[in-house]
Backbone as JSON, one array per atom type, in Angstrom:
{
  "sequence": "XXXXXXXXXXXXXXXXXXXXXXXXXXXXXXXXXXXXXXXXXXXXXXXXXXXXXXXXXXXXXXXXXXXXXXXXXXXXXXXXXXXXXXXXXXXXXXXXX",
  "N": [[68.01, -33.87, 3.3], [68.64, -33.7, -0.13], [69.56, -31.92, -3.17], [67.96, -32.96, -5.32], [65.75, -34.01, -3.91], [64.85, -31.64, -2.76], [63.98, -30.27, -5.13], [61.91, -31.9, -5.81], [60.14, -31.52, -3.68], [59.64, -28.79, -3.87], [58.28, -28.85, -6.33], [55.96, -30.31, -5.49], [54.94, -28.33, -3.77], [54.25, -26.28, -5.48], [51.99, -27.07, -6.75], [49.51, -29.16, -8.62], [49.84, -28.73, -11.33], [52.46, -28.24, -11.92], [55.63, -28.94, -13.31], [58.63, -31.1, -13.22], [60.8, -29.83, -14.38], [60.02, -27.17, -14.25], [60.07, -26.68, -11.46], [62.66, -27.28, -10.95], [63.99, -25.19, -12.37], [63.08, -23.09, -10.9], [64.3, -23.56, -8.35], [66.98, -23.48, -9.11], [67.13, -20.8, -10.08], [66.71, -19.4, -7.65], [68.88, -20.27, -6.04], [70.99, -19.28, -7.62], [70.5, -16.55, -7.47], [70.96, -16.15, -4.72], [73.66, -16.86, -4.55], [74.86, -14.82, -6.17], [74.03, -12.39, -4.86], [75.15, -12.86, -2.31], [77.86, -12.73, -2.9], [78.33, -10.04, -3.28], [77.34, -8.56, -1.21], [75.98, -8.38, 2.19], [73.38, -10.72, 2.65], [70.14, -10.77, 3.57], [67.49, -12.8, 4.49], [64.31, -12.5, 5.39], [63.0, -14.19, 8.23], [64.38, -16.47, 7.65], [67.3, -16.36, 7.33], [70.7, -15.13, 7.26], [73.16, -14.52, 4.91], [76.63, -13.97, 4.7], [79.78, -12.52, 3.81], [82.8, -13.19, 5.41], [85.91, -12.11, 6.43], [88.8, -13.86, 7.06], [91.75, -13.42, 8.82], [95.27, -13.93, 8.25], [97.04, -16.45, 10.08], [98.71, -18.24, 12.71], [98.92, -21.76, 13.17], [98.55, -24.89, 14.82], [99.83, -27.91, 13.85], [98.7, -30.96, 14.4], [99.64, -33.48, 13.6], [102.39, -33.24, 12.87], [103.38, -31.85, 14.99], [104.14, -29.22, 14.8], [104.31, -25.67, 14.32], [102.39, -23.9, 11.92], [101.74, -21.88, 9.02], [98.64, -20.37, 8.47], [96.81, -19.35, 5.74], [95.23, -16.17, 4.86], [91.71, -15.87, 4.29], [88.48, -15.57, 2.67], [85.36, -16.26, 3.79], [82.07, -17.63, 3.14], [79.4, -17.21, 5.27], [76.58, -18.58, 7.04], [73.95, -17.59, 8.95], [71.35, -18.73, 10.82], [67.97, -17.58, 11.17], [66.14, -16.67, 14.18], [63.5, -17.59, 14.1], [63.63, -19.69, 12.12], [65.37, -21.31, 13.53], [63.79, -21.96, 15.69], [61.72, -23.33, 14.5], [63.01, -25.62, 13.4], [64.33, -26.66, 15.69], [62.1, -27.06, 17.27], [60.65, -28.95, 15.97], [62.41, -31.07, 15.96], [62.75, -31.66, 18.72], [60.2, -32.38, 19.37], [58.42, -30.51, 20.17]],
  "CA": [[67.44, -33.56, 1.98], [69.55, -33.29, -1.12], [68.93, -31.03, -4.17], [66.89, -33.59, -6.05], [64.64, -34.08, -3.09], [64.33, -30.25, -2.71], [63.23, -29.92, -6.31], [60.61, -32.6, -5.77], [59.34, -30.81, -2.66], [59.21, -27.57, -4.55], [57.26, -29.29, -7.29], [54.68, -30.58, -4.75], [54.37, -27.1, -3.18], [53.88, -25.46, -6.66], [50.67, -27.53, -7.19], [49.44, -30.29, -9.54], [50.29, -28.39, -12.71], [53.98, -27.97, -11.96], [56.53, -30.03, -13.78], [59.91, -31.14, -12.55], [61.72, -28.86, -14.99], [59.72, -25.87, -13.73], [60.52, -26.65, -10.15], [64.19, -27.29, -10.99], [64.38, -23.95, -12.85], [62.8, -22.22, -9.73], [65.36, -23.8, -7.35], [68.17, -22.98, -9.71], [67.06, -19.31, -9.99], [66.83, -18.86, -6.22], [70.21, -20.49, -5.58], [71.89, -18.4, -8.4], [70.34, -15.18, -6.88], [71.64, -16.2, -3.44], [75.12, -16.8, -4.85], [75.21, -13.54, -6.71], [73.9, -11.46, -3.85], [76.13, -13.05, -1.29], [79.19, -12.28, -3.39], [78.38, -8.67, -3.43], [76.94, -7.91, 0.03], [75.29, -9.21, 3.09], [72.03, -11.04, 2.22], [69.26, -11.17, 4.72], [66.12, -13.21, 4.06], [63.46, -12.48, 6.67], [62.45, -15.44, 8.84], [65.12, -17.59, 7.17], [68.69, -16.35, 7.76], [71.59, -14.17, 6.73], [74.41, -14.99, 4.28], [77.54, -12.82, 4.88], [81.15, -12.79, 3.77], [83.62, -12.93, 6.54], [87.32, -12.19, 6.24], [89.57, -14.44, 8.14], [93.09, -12.94, 8.68], [96.28, -14.98, 8.33], [97.37, -16.71, 11.53], [99.57, -19.44, 13.05], [98.12, -22.82, 13.7], [99.39, -26.03, 15.26], [99.67, -29.2, 13.09], [98.75, -32.13, 15.41], [100.43, -34.59, 13.11], [103.81, -33.04, 12.89], [103.56, -31.09, 16.19], [104.84, -28.01, 14.46], [103.46, -24.52, 13.95], [102.26, -23.65, 10.47], [100.97, -20.59, 8.62], [97.33, -20.48, 7.78], [96.67, -18.1, 4.95], [93.98, -15.45, 5.03], [90.7, -16.23, 3.27], [87.14, -15.02, 2.81], [84.38, -17.37, 3.79], [80.63, -17.33, 3.2], [78.83, -17.83, 6.48], [75.09, -18.54, 7.17], [73.35, -17.58, 10.35], [69.79, -18.92, 10.72], [67.17, -16.63, 11.99], [65.57, -17.31, 15.43], [62.31, -18.27, 13.71], [64.02, -20.9, 11.52], [65.93, -22.27, 14.53], [62.68, -22.44, 16.54], [61.01, -24.32, 13.71], [63.83, -26.78, 13.2], [64.47, -27.3, 17.05], [60.8, -27.51, 17.81], [60.29, -30.28, 15.37], [63.42, -32.15, 16.42], [62.55, -31.99, 20.09], [58.83, -32.86, 19.56], [57.53, -29.43, 20.72]],
  "C": [[68.62, -33.05, 1.09], [68.79, -32.43, -2.24], [67.81, -31.7, -4.94], [65.67, -33.67, -5.14], [64.0, -32.7, -2.8], [63.57, -29.92, -3.94], [61.88, -30.71, -6.29], [59.65, -31.95, -4.74], [58.77, -29.51, -3.18], [58.1, -27.86, -5.55], [55.88, -29.59, -6.67], [54.09, -29.32, -4.17], [53.79, -26.19, -4.35], [52.44, -25.91, -7.14], [50.67, -28.6, -8.21], [49.9, -30.03, -10.94], [51.73, -28.14, -12.93], [54.64, -29.18, -12.47], [57.87, -29.93, -12.98], [60.77, -30.16, -13.02], [61.37, -27.49, -14.44], [60.2, -25.72, -12.33], [62.1, -26.57, -10.05], [64.6, -25.94, -11.39], [64.09, -22.91, -11.66], [63.88, -22.31, -8.65], [66.65, -23.3, -7.86], [68.23, -21.42, -9.66], [67.28, -18.76, -8.61], [68.29, -19.06, -5.79], [71.18, -19.63, -6.34], [71.73, -16.94, -7.83], [71.0, -15.09, -5.55], [73.18, -16.02, -3.63], [75.55, -15.4, -5.23], [75.08, -12.47, -5.61], [74.81, -11.61, -2.63], [77.57, -12.68, -1.66], [79.4, -10.79, -3.23], [78.08, -7.92, -2.03], [76.33, -8.91, 1.0], [73.78, -9.45, 2.6], [71.25, -11.52, 3.32], [67.9, -11.55, 4.13], [65.25, -13.36, 5.28], [62.91, -13.91, 7.02], [63.25, -16.6, 8.26], [66.52, -17.56, 7.73], [69.42, -15.24, 7.02], [72.88, -14.81, 6.21], [75.31, -13.77, 4.28], [78.91, -13.32, 4.54], [81.93, -12.34, 4.91], [85.04, -13.1, 6.19], [88.03, -12.8, 7.42], [91.02, -14.1, 7.91], [94.09, -14.13, 8.74], [96.64, -15.18, 9.78], [98.23, -18.02, 11.57], [98.63, -20.56, 13.59], [99.17, -23.93, 14.0], [98.96, -27.33, 14.53], [99.7, -30.26, 14.09], [99.59, -33.27, 14.92], [101.91, -34.46, 13.19], [104.29, -32.32, 14.14], [104.4, -29.84, 15.96], [103.83, -26.86, 14.14], [103.43, -24.39, 12.44], [101.45, -22.43, 10.15], [99.64, -21.08, 8.01], [97.04, -19.28, 7.1], [95.34, -17.45, 5.26], [93.04, -15.97, 4.01], [89.41, -15.57, 3.66], [86.18, -16.15, 2.73], [82.91, -16.82, 3.68], [80.07, -18.08, 4.42], [77.28, -17.64, 6.38], [74.74, -18.53, 8.59], [71.82, -17.7, 10.24], [69.09, -17.91, 11.65], [66.56, -17.47, 13.19], [64.29, -18.04, 15.0], [62.66, -19.59, 13.06], [64.59, -21.91, 12.54], [64.74, -22.76, 15.43], [61.82, -23.54, 15.74], [61.76, -25.61, 13.64], [63.98, -27.5, 14.63], [63.21, -27.74, 17.51], [60.35, -28.81, 17.26], [61.19, -31.38, 15.83], [63.2, -32.61, 17.86], [61.02, -32.39, 20.37], [57.91, -31.76, 20.2], [56.35, -29.03, 19.86]]
}
């Protein structure tokens, strides 16, 4: 599912009086809130998952093309860990349970 399909799904879930622009605004508002909260702290959404910043220290890595060691700089990544309920829902549907 891409963003356009997500907006269409949200519009269907909002009911017959919802417009595409209303659904699009709702999706954008939720995504903007997640981005803002995840920049500042750990964000936990019950029964969905957790967004969290993780610091990766600098390290040495092996370049398989040149067969040489190279420096990998430190960085901060945003990670997402799905809740067990979300995993059960997705895995249950995928496996036919």
